[in-house]
Short mmCIF file of C-alpha atoms in Angstrom, two decimals:
data_model
loop_
_atom_site.label_atom_id
_atom_site.label_comp_id
_atom_site.label_asym_id
_atom_site.label_seq_id
_atom_site.Cartn_x
_atom_site.Cartn_y
_atom_site.Cartn_z
CA PRO K 851 -7.75 81.12 -65.11
CA THR K 852 -10.66 82.66 -65.64
CA VAL K 853 -13.16 80.35 -67.52
CA ASP K 854 -15.70 81.82 -70.02
CA PRO K 855 -19.21 80.95 -68.27
CA SER K 856 -20.40 80.45 -71.98
CA SER K 857 -18.11 77.56 -72.39
CA GLY K 858 -18.16 73.70 -71.05
CA GLU K 859 -14.27 74.14 -69.53
CA PRO K 860 -14.62 73.26 -65.83
CA PRO K 861 -13.66 75.68 -63.16
CA GLY K 862 -10.15 76.38 -62.10
CA LEU K 863 -9.08 75.25 -57.98
CA ILE K 864 -7.04 76.80 -56.21
CA LEU K 865 -5.86 74.53 -52.71
CA ARG K 866 -4.01 76.70 -50.17
CA ASP K 867 -3.82 77.57 -46.27
CA LEU K 868 -3.02 73.80 -44.77
CA ALA K 869 -3.09 74.05 -41.03
CA PHE K 870 -3.01 71.39 -38.78
CA SER K 871 -4.88 72.54 -35.28
CA GLY K 872 -4.68 76.00 -36.54
CA THR K 873 -0.82 75.76 -37.31
CA PRO K 874 -0.02 76.00 -40.60
CA LEU K 875 2.09 73.75 -42.38
CA ASP K 876 5.66 74.13 -42.83
CA PRO K 877 6.54 74.07 -46.30
CA GLU K 878 9.81 72.62 -46.23
CA SER K 879 8.97 69.55 -43.92
CA ARG K 880 5.58 69.58 -45.07
CA THR K 881 5.45 67.50 -41.54
CA THR K 882 3.03 68.02 -38.74
CA GLY K 883 3.63 66.53 -35.44
CA TYR K 884 1.17 63.79 -33.77
CA ASP K 885 -0.33 65.97 -31.34
CA GLN K 886 -1.35 68.33 -34.44
CA ARG K 887 -3.73 66.27 -36.30
CA ASP K 888 -6.97 68.06 -37.12
CA LEU K 889 -6.31 69.41 -40.91
CA THR K 890 -8.37 72.68 -42.32
CA ALA K 891 -8.00 73.88 -45.69
CA ARG K 892 -9.64 76.60 -48.14
CA ILE K 893 -10.53 75.76 -51.83
CA ASP K 894 -10.82 79.04 -54.15
CA ILE K 895 -12.82 78.31 -57.24
CA LEU K 896 -11.78 80.26 -60.22
CA SER K 897 -14.60 80.85 -62.39
CA SER K 898 -16.99 83.41 -63.15
CA VAL K 899 -20.13 81.15 -62.71
CA ASN K 900 -22.36 81.57 -59.58
CA ARG K 901 -20.53 79.28 -56.94
CA GLY K 902 -24.11 77.68 -56.21
CA GLN K 903 -23.41 76.39 -59.71
CA ILE K 904 -20.19 74.95 -58.69
CA GLU K 905 -20.00 71.03 -57.18
CA GLY K 906 -16.75 70.31 -55.28
CA GLN K 907 -15.13 67.19 -53.59
CA SER K 908 -12.17 65.68 -51.89
CA ARG K 909 -10.62 62.49 -51.11
CA LEU K 910 -7.67 61.57 -49.06
CA ILE K 911 -4.94 59.01 -50.14
CA SER K 912 -2.86 57.60 -47.01
CA GLU K 913 0.10 55.49 -47.16
CA SER K 914 1.51 54.05 -43.66
CA ALA K 915 4.51 52.08 -42.63
CA GLY K 916 3.24 48.58 -40.19
CA LEU K 917 5.56 45.79 -39.01
CA PHE K 918 4.72 43.80 -42.32
CA GLY K 919 5.64 46.64 -44.68
CA ARG K 920 3.60 49.83 -46.14
CA SER K 921 0.04 49.95 -46.72
CA GLU K 922 -1.92 52.44 -48.94
CA SER K 923 -5.27 53.12 -48.24
CA VAL K 924 -7.59 55.40 -50.69
CA SER K 925 -10.83 56.93 -49.58
CA ASP K 926 -14.02 57.89 -51.60
CA TRP K 927 -14.89 60.86 -53.06
CA ARG K 928 -16.57 63.14 -50.51
CA TRP K 929 -18.71 66.20 -51.51
CA LEU K 930 -17.50 69.56 -50.50
CA SER K 931 -20.56 72.05 -48.46
CA GLY K 932 -17.90 74.89 -48.85
CA ALA K 933 -15.12 76.57 -49.85
CA GLU K 934 -13.65 75.29 -46.56
CA LEU K 935 -12.14 71.51 -45.90
CA SER K 936 -11.81 70.08 -42.19
CA LEU K 937 -10.37 66.65 -41.63
CA GLY K 938 -9.97 65.81 -38.33
CA ASN K 939 -7.82 62.96 -36.15
CA LEU K 940 -5.48 61.54 -38.79
CA ALA K 941 -3.75 58.78 -38.01
CA PRO K 942 0.11 58.75 -38.67
CA GLY K 943 1.08 58.23 -42.17
CA SER K 944 1.42 60.18 -45.38
CA TYR K 945 -1.02 61.58 -47.27
CA GLU K 946 -1.92 63.43 -49.92
CA LEU K 947 -5.30 65.44 -50.20
CA GLN K 948 -6.92 65.55 -53.56
CA VAL K 949 -9.48 67.79 -54.94
CA ARG K 950 -11.54 68.83 -57.68
CA ALA K 951 -14.79 70.85 -59.09
CA ARG K 952 -17.28 71.07 -61.92
CA LYS K 953 -20.09 72.82 -63.40
CA TYR K 954 -23.37 71.76 -62.13
CA ARG K 955 -23.42 68.33 -63.98
CA GLY K 956 -19.96 68.68 -66.50
CA ASP K 957 -16.82 67.77 -66.51
CA TRP K 958 -14.10 67.55 -63.67
CA SER K 959 -11.43 69.93 -63.57
CA GLU K 960 -7.95 69.21 -63.08
CA THR K 961 -7.41 67.38 -59.56
CA ARG K 962 -5.72 69.25 -57.43
CA THR K 963 -3.37 67.89 -54.65
CA ALA K 964 -1.22 68.74 -51.08
CA SER K 965 1.02 65.85 -49.60
CA PHE K 966 1.86 66.17 -46.11
CA THR K 967 3.02 63.90 -43.18
CA VAL K 968 1.62 62.97 -39.72
CA ALA K 969 4.18 62.36 -37.63
CA ALA K 970 3.82 58.89 -35.46
CA PRO K 971 4.50 59.20 -31.49
CA PHE K 972 7.88 58.20 -30.18
CA TRP K 973 6.15 54.78 -28.99
CA GLN K 974 5.06 54.03 -32.52
CA GLN K 975 8.43 54.63 -33.91
CA TRP K 976 10.85 51.58 -35.34
CA TRP K 977 13.41 52.91 -33.14
CA PHE K 978 11.11 52.63 -29.75
CA ILE K 979 9.70 49.55 -30.72
CA ALA K 980 13.24 47.82 -31.48
CA LEU K 981 14.42 49.11 -28.13
CA LEU K 982 11.16 47.65 -26.42
CA ALA K 983 11.85 44.20 -28.40
CA VAL K 984 15.61 44.42 -27.06
CA GLY K 985 14.60 45.47 -23.34
CA ALA K 986 12.18 42.77 -23.09
CA PHE K 987 14.71 40.16 -24.30
CA VAL K 988 17.04 41.48 -21.88
CA LEU K 989 14.78 41.34 -19.15
CA ILE K 990 13.30 37.70 -20.07
CA ARG K 991 16.85 36.75 -20.47
CA GLY K 992 18.01 37.89 -16.98
CA PHE K 993 14.63 36.69 -15.85
CA LEU K 994 15.45 32.91 -17.20
CA ALA K 995 18.61 33.38 -16.04
CA TRP K 996 17.76 34.11 -12.47
CA LYS K 997 15.70 31.16 -12.09
CA LEU K 998 18.00 28.95 -13.64
CA ARG K 999 20.79 29.94 -10.80
CA ARG K 1000 17.65 29.35 -8.44
CA VAL K 1001 16.80 26.02 -9.48
CA ARG K 1002 20.31 24.97 -9.69
CA LEU K 1003 21.16 26.35 -6.30
CA LYS K 1004 18.08 24.24 -4.62
CA ASN K 1005 19.31 21.44 -6.68
CA ALA K 1006 22.87 21.99 -5.57
CA VAL K 1007 21.64 21.71 -1.89
CA LEU K 1008 18.80 19.00 -2.92
CA GLN K 1009 21.71 17.16 -3.65
CA GLN K 1010 23.69 17.70 -0.53
CA HIS K 1011 20.62 16.71 1.43
CA ILE K 1012 20.08 13.80 -0.27
CA ARG K 1013 23.84 12.56 -0.06
CA GLN K 1014 23.41 13.28 3.53
CA LEU K 1015 20.56 11.11 3.80
CA GLU K 1016 21.97 8.27 1.89
CA GLU K 1017 25.46 8.60 4.15
CA ALA K 1018 22.98 8.49 7.52
CA ASP K 1019 20.71 5.71 5.77
CA ARG K 1020 24.04 3.62 5.12
CA ALA K 1021 25.10 4.80 8.41
CA LYS K 1022 21.75 3.39 9.66
CA ASN K 1023 21.84 0.15 7.95
CA GLU K 1024 25.53 -0.54 8.95
CA PHE K 1025 24.50 0.13 12.59
CA LEU K 1026 21.33 -2.00 11.96
CA SER K 1027 23.50 -4.83 10.79
CA ASN K 1028 26.12 -4.84 12.94
CA MET K 1029 23.78 -4.91 15.82
CA SER K 1030 21.81 -7.78 14.69
CA HIS K 1031 24.98 -9.72 14.23
CA GLU K 1032 26.08 -8.73 17.28
CA ILE K 1033 22.78 -9.74 19.47
CA ARG K 1034 22.65 -12.70 17.14
CA THR K 1035 25.21 -14.14 19.16
CA PRO K 1036 23.23 -14.16 22.74
CA ILE K 1037 20.28 -15.20 21.19
CA ALA K 1038 21.27 -18.46 20.09
CA ALA K 1039 22.73 -19.09 23.17
CA ILE K 1040 19.83 -18.18 25.33
CA LEU K 1041 17.61 -21.08 22.49
CA GLY K 1042 20.42 -23.34 23.46
CA PHE K 1043 20.00 -23.26 26.76
CA ALA K 1044 16.41 -23.06 26.63
CA ALA K 1045 16.06 -26.53 24.68
CA ILE K 1046 18.51 -28.04 27.59
CA LEU K 1047 16.18 -26.91 30.32
CA ARG K 1048 13.37 -28.36 28.41
CA GLU K 1049 14.73 -31.41 28.37
CA GLU K 1050 15.61 -31.92 31.87
CA LEU K 1051 12.86 -29.85 33.93
CA ARG K 1052 9.76 -31.21 34.97
CA ASP K 1053 6.46 -30.72 33.17
CA ALA K 1054 5.26 -28.22 35.47
CA HIS K 1055 8.30 -26.03 34.26
CA ILE K 1056 8.59 -26.49 30.53
CA GLU K 1057 5.69 -23.61 29.98
CA PHE K 1058 8.19 -20.73 31.11
CA VAL K 1059 10.99 -22.48 29.04
CA ASP K 1060 8.63 -22.20 26.01
CA HIS K 1061 8.08 -18.48 26.98
CA ILE K 1062 11.81 -17.52 27.35
CA THR K 1063 11.97 -19.94 23.81
CA ALA K 1064 8.92 -18.06 22.40
CA GLY K 1065 10.37 -14.84 22.93
CA ALA K 1066 13.76 -15.57 22.19
CA GLN K 1067 12.55 -16.72 18.90
CA ARG K 1068 10.32 -13.38 18.40
CA LEU K 1069 13.48 -11.60 18.87
CA GLN K 1070 15.41 -13.26 16.21
CA ARG K 1071 12.83 -13.09 13.42
CA THR K 1072 12.58 -9.28 14.36
CA LEU K 1073 16.72 -9.30 13.87
CA ASP K 1074 16.42 -11.26 10.88
CA SER K 1075 13.68 -8.54 9.12
CA VAL K 1076 15.85 -5.92 10.29
CA LEU K 1077 18.86 -7.33 8.68
CA ASP K 1078 17.02 -8.35 5.15
CA LEU K 1079 15.79 -5.08 4.87
CA ALA K 1080 18.94 -3.17 5.39
CA GLN K 1081 20.70 -5.90 2.83
CA LEU K 1082 17.54 -5.19 0.40
CA SER K 1083 17.55 -1.16 1.04
CA ASN K 1084 21.67 -1.03 0.45
CA ASP K 1085 20.86 -3.48 -2.52
CA GLN K 1086 23.53 -5.79 -0.87
CA LEU K 1087 21.13 -8.80 -1.10
CA LYS K 1088 21.95 -10.79 -4.11
CA ILE K 1089 20.18 -13.88 -5.15
CA ASP K 1090 21.26 -16.66 -7.73
CA LEU K 1091 18.28 -18.16 -9.05
CA SER K 1092 18.19 -21.69 -9.80
CA PRO K 1093 15.76 -24.56 -9.91
CA VAL K 1094 13.72 -25.25 -6.53
CA ASP K 1095 10.68 -27.50 -6.46
CA VAL K 1096 8.18 -25.18 -4.96
CA GLY K 1097 5.82 -27.86 -3.64
CA ALA K 1098 8.14 -29.77 -1.54
CA GLU K 1099 9.17 -26.25 -0.06
CA ALA K 1100 5.85 -25.14 0.71
CA ALA K 1101 5.64 -28.92 2.47
CA ALA K 1102 8.36 -27.88 4.68
CA ALA K 1103 7.15 -24.60 5.67
CA VAL K 1104 3.78 -26.02 6.71
CA THR K 1105 5.42 -28.71 8.79
CA ALA K 1106 7.39 -26.18 10.63
CA MET K 1107 4.11 -24.02 11.12
CA ARG K 1108 1.98 -26.79 12.07
CA HIS K 1109 3.06 -26.77 16.33
CA SER K 1110 2.21 -23.25 16.44
CA ALA K 1111 -1.30 -23.67 14.60
CA GLU K 1112 -2.23 -26.66 16.92
CA LYS K 1113 -1.46 -24.64 19.77
CA LYS K 1114 -4.21 -22.21 18.73
CA GLY K 1115 -6.51 -24.90 17.50
CA LEU K 1116 -5.97 -23.95 13.76
CA THR K 1117 -5.52 -26.49 10.90
CA VAL K 1118 -2.83 -26.10 8.52
CA ARG K 1119 -2.74 -27.86 5.17
CA CYS K 1120 -0.95 -28.13 1.82
CA PHE K 1121 -2.18 -28.62 -1.57
CA ASP K 1122 0.09 -29.69 -4.26
CA GLU K 1123 -1.25 -29.30 -7.76
CA SER K 1124 1.98 -28.53 -9.18
CA ALA K 1125 2.95 -32.32 -10.20
CA GLY K 1126 6.61 -30.98 -8.58
CA ALA K 1127 7.11 -28.05 -10.97
CA HIS K 1128 10.45 -25.97 -10.36
CA ALA K 1129 10.42 -22.18 -10.42
CA TYR K 1130 13.31 -19.85 -10.53
CA SER K 1131 14.01 -18.94 -7.38
CA HIS K 1132 16.18 -19.48 -4.11
CA GLY K 1133 15.70 -22.19 -1.95
CA ALA K 1134 16.42 -20.27 1.50
CA HIS K 1135 14.78 -17.30 0.42
CA LEU K 1136 11.76 -18.88 -0.96
CA ALA K 1137 11.41 -21.08 2.28
CA ARG K 1138 11.81 -17.30 4.08
CA VAL K 1139 8.67 -15.76 2.62
CA LEU K 1140 6.82 -19.14 2.84
CA ASP K 1141 7.65 -18.80 6.67
CA ILE K 1142 6.40 -15.00 6.53
CA LEU K 1143 3.05 -15.66 4.75
CA ILE K 1144 2.22 -19.12 6.85
CA PHE K 1145 3.42 -17.13 9.90
CA ASN K 1146 1.28 -14.05 9.67
CA ALA K 1147 -1.85 -16.26 8.32
CA ILE K 1148 -1.50 -18.30 11.41
CA LYS K 1149 -0.90 -14.86 13.49
CA PHE K 1150 -4.37 -13.48 12.26
CA THR K 1151 -6.43 -16.07 12.57
CA ASP K 1152 -8.43 -17.21 15.68
CA GLU K 1153 -10.90 -19.67 14.03
CA GLY K 1154 -10.44 -22.09 11.19
CA GLY K 1155 -7.13 -22.56 9.34
CA VAL K 1156 -4.84 -21.71 7.02
CA THR K 1157 -4.18 -23.43 3.59
CA VAL K 1158 -1.18 -23.43 1.27
CA ALA K 1159 -1.75 -24.65 -2.72
CA VAL K 1160 0.84 -24.87 -5.02
CA SER K 1161 0.12 -25.05 -8.60
CA ALA K 1162 1.37 -24.38 -12.02
CA THR K 1163 0.81 -23.37 -15.65
CA GLU K 1164 3.05 -23.76 -18.04
CA SER K 1165 5.13 -20.60 -17.68
CA MET K 1166 4.43 -19.88 -14.05
CA VAL K 1167 4.14 -21.65 -10.86
CA HIS K 1168 2.02 -20.16 -8.09
CA VAL K 1169 1.83 -20.40 -4.02
CA LYS K 1170 -1.65 -19.26 -2.51
CA VAL K 1171 -1.86 -18.87 1.45
CA SER K 1172 -5.13 -18.41 2.60
CA ASP K 1173 -6.43 -18.18 5.40
CA THR K 1174 -9.80 -17.63 7.81
CA GLY K 1175 -9.06 -14.70 9.88
CA ILE K 1176 -9.35 -10.85 10.33
CA GLY K 1177 -8.91 -9.56 7.40
CA ILE K 1178 -7.21 -6.26 5.89
CA GLU K 1179 -9.18 -3.20 5.30
CA PRO K 1180 -9.45 -1.95 1.56
CA SER K 1181 -8.40 1.46 2.91
CA PHE K 1182 -4.77 -0.23 4.05
CA LEU K 1183 -4.22 -2.86 1.04
CA PRO K 1184 -2.69 0.07 -1.29
CA ARG K 1185 0.09 0.68 2.13
CA LEU K 1186 0.03 -2.76 2.95
CA PHE K 1187 3.85 -3.85 1.86
CA GLU K 1188 5.45 -0.62 2.73
CA PRO K 1189 8.11 -1.23 5.51
CA PHE K 1190 7.12 -0.63 9.12
CA ARG K 1191 3.32 0.11 7.77
CA GLN K 1192 0.88 -1.44 10.49
CA ALA K 1193 -2.78 -1.03 10.56
CA SER K 1194 -3.31 -1.09 14.15
CA THR K 1195 -0.82 1.33 16.03
CA GLY K 1196 -0.03 2.68 19.38
CA ALA K 1197 -2.52 1.70 22.15
CA ALA K 1198 -4.62 -0.30 19.76
CA ARG K 1199 -1.95 -2.53 18.56
CA THR K 1200 -2.72 -6.05 20.09
CA HIS K 1201 -0.51 -8.49 17.84
CA GLU K 1202 3.13 -8.51 17.76
CA GLY K 1203 5.21 -7.87 14.63
CA ASN K 1204 7.15 -4.80 12.95
CA GLY K 1205 5.82 -4.56 9.78
CA LEU K 1206 8.77 -5.51 7.81
CA GLY K 1207 7.31 -9.29 7.12
CA LEU K 1208 5.19 -8.34 4.00
CA SER K 1209 7.37 -5.22 2.57
CA ILE K 1210 10.85 -8.26 2.83
CA THR K 1211 8.66 -10.42 1.08
CA LYS K 1212 7.45 -8.04 -1.85
CA ARG K 1213 10.93 -7.40 -2.77
CA VAL K 1214 12.81 -10.74 -2.05
CA ILE K 1215 9.88 -12.06 -5.02
CA GLU K 1216 10.56 -9.52 -7.09
CA LEU K 1217 14.40 -9.59 -7.15
CA MET K 1218 13.60 -13.63 -8.11
CA GLY K 1219 11.38 -11.87 -10.99
CA GLY K 1220 7.67 -13.09 -9.29
CA SER K 1221 4.81 -11.24 -8.10
CA VAL K 1222 3.25 -10.83 -4.59
CA ASP K 1223 -0.71 -9.98 -4.81
CA VAL K 1224 -3.19 -9.99 -1.73
CA GLN K 1225 -6.63 -10.75 -1.82
CA SER K 1226 -8.90 -9.91 1.96
CA LYS K 1227 -12.35 -8.83 2.89
CA PRO K 1228 -12.69 -7.90 6.50
CA GLY K 1229 -13.84 -10.84 8.65
CA GLU K 1230 -13.34 -13.28 5.89
CA GLY K 1231 -9.74 -13.93 5.49
CA SER K 1232 -6.63 -12.92 3.30
CA THR K 1233 -5.11 -14.44 0.55
CA PHE K 1234 -1.68 -14.20 -0.86
CA THR K 1235 -0.41 -15.58 -4.51
CA VAL K 1236 3.24 -15.37 -4.65
CA THR K 1237 3.79 -16.02 -8.80
CA LEU K 1238 7.20 -16.88 -9.72
CA ARG K 1239 8.75 -18.23 -13.13
CA ARG K 1240 8.40 -21.66 -14.09
CA HIS K 1241 11.89 -23.53 -14.99
CA ALA K 1242 11.38 -23.97 -18.49
CA ASN K 1243 13.33 -28.05 -18.69
CA GLU K 1244 10.18 -28.80 -16.33
CA ARG K 1245 7.49 -28.50 -18.95
CA GLU K 1246 7.82 -31.51 -20.54
CA LEU K 1247 8.61 -33.49 -17.30
CA ASP K 1248 5.14 -33.46 -15.81
CA ALA K 1249 3.83 -36.67 -16.66
CA ARG K 1250 7.04 -38.60 -15.92
CA ARG K 1251 8.29 -37.01 -12.42
CA ALA K 1252 8.31 -39.17 -9.34
CA PRO K 1253 7.08 -37.44 -6.08
CA VAL K 1254 9.60 -35.91 -4.71
CA ARG K 1255 10.46 -35.94 -1.10
CA ALA K 1256 9.96 -32.57 0.98
CA PRO K 1257 13.13 -31.74 2.59
CA ASP K 1258 13.69 -32.33 6.92
CA ARG K 1259 13.57 -29.43 8.92
CA SER K 1260 12.95 -31.30 11.81
CA THR K 1261 15.68 -29.37 13.39
CA ARG K 1262 14.03 -25.86 12.91
CA PRO K 1263 13.56 -24.41 16.11
CA PRO K 1264 9.84 -24.33 17.17
CA HIS K 1265 7.67 -21.34 16.65
CA PRO K 1266 5.56 -19.56 19.43
CA VAL K 1267 2.04 -19.50 19.25
CA PRO K 1268 0.76 -16.42 18.03
CA PRO K 1269 -1.64 -14.34 20.52
CA LYS K 1270 -5.40 -14.61 19.65
CA THR K 1271 -6.53 -11.15 20.38
CA GLY K 1272 -5.84 -8.44 17.40
CA THR K 1273 -7.61 -6.05 14.90
CA SER K 1274 -5.84 -5.90 11.62
CA LYS K 1275 -3.08 -8.12 9.60
CA THR K 1276 0.05 -5.93 9.15
CA ASP K 1277 3.35 -7.80 9.67
#
């Protein structure tokens, strides 16, 4: 309607010619594509007042859909600079364009509106996002299934290899066990005949008989170690624990080894401060452990001697085997109790042994519920400490117990004299 210039009524407005990137807006769908997002519109002012005295404003209300629902945004009113309105690079969503006008500092006219929609590209459509999610789920599931199949296949191959290795290890241990028993019989014959020869030959030939005896005993110790290791590896070694007088066993072991020590000019002494304390152990296996530790101490000691000390606390019995030998390098200590480990090998090896003694010692003592520790300094010697659980009934008898006579081991064959050369302790 035409507005009387003398009245204070606001001017009229016509909002027309909406176009996007030069293409008129479809009046039915009122939707434009994502590639046409630049809006232009024409605003006609219906007033007899001079156009320069008319002020106009516009604003845009947008509504867009997101993953978490729809959101609405209302822009501020903006002053119009002419009869044509331009808005560029509109984001996808639904819009309502609002315009209004007034005479200079007069009342605003009725707001004119135009609604339209800027379509979202296909990659922002809900169906495409859902398709991507499904595709990602299928890909991830397929990848995980593929990885799982590979892991299962590798596990199956690994299990097969483990079974083969276990079978090979069992076969090896059975072979070693059988061979040990087969060879033990002729060794016993060699030792027996050597003992007879030693009694009948003259002094000039006794030295040769001693060499024969020493070689046979060395071979017998190797076979014993191999047999013990095979039993330990197959969990065939069963130890029935019972109260054992540790001090008596230590004294017997020292007595049996004294001849070998004296041939090297060494002293071997036993100090029993346990007052006859008994430990949960097995007499034969404890004797084997003590023989290994004392024999090693003599073998790797050239000057001084070997000391075996037995002590007891309220709950434990300790046996310390100390020597003044060559000691052990700190870098080798973590591997000391591994089977077949020797600090010196190849051309540098100057001590006899197979590297099984300490491994057997540790496993046997652990089967008894005890532990083995070592302290050593190169050039100063080593101390091996065996700790066993004390027999409970012995704690109340320390003051009343009479000295226990050491068991007689005089029938044990003499041990060979360890060589005096060497580099490090390994057996």
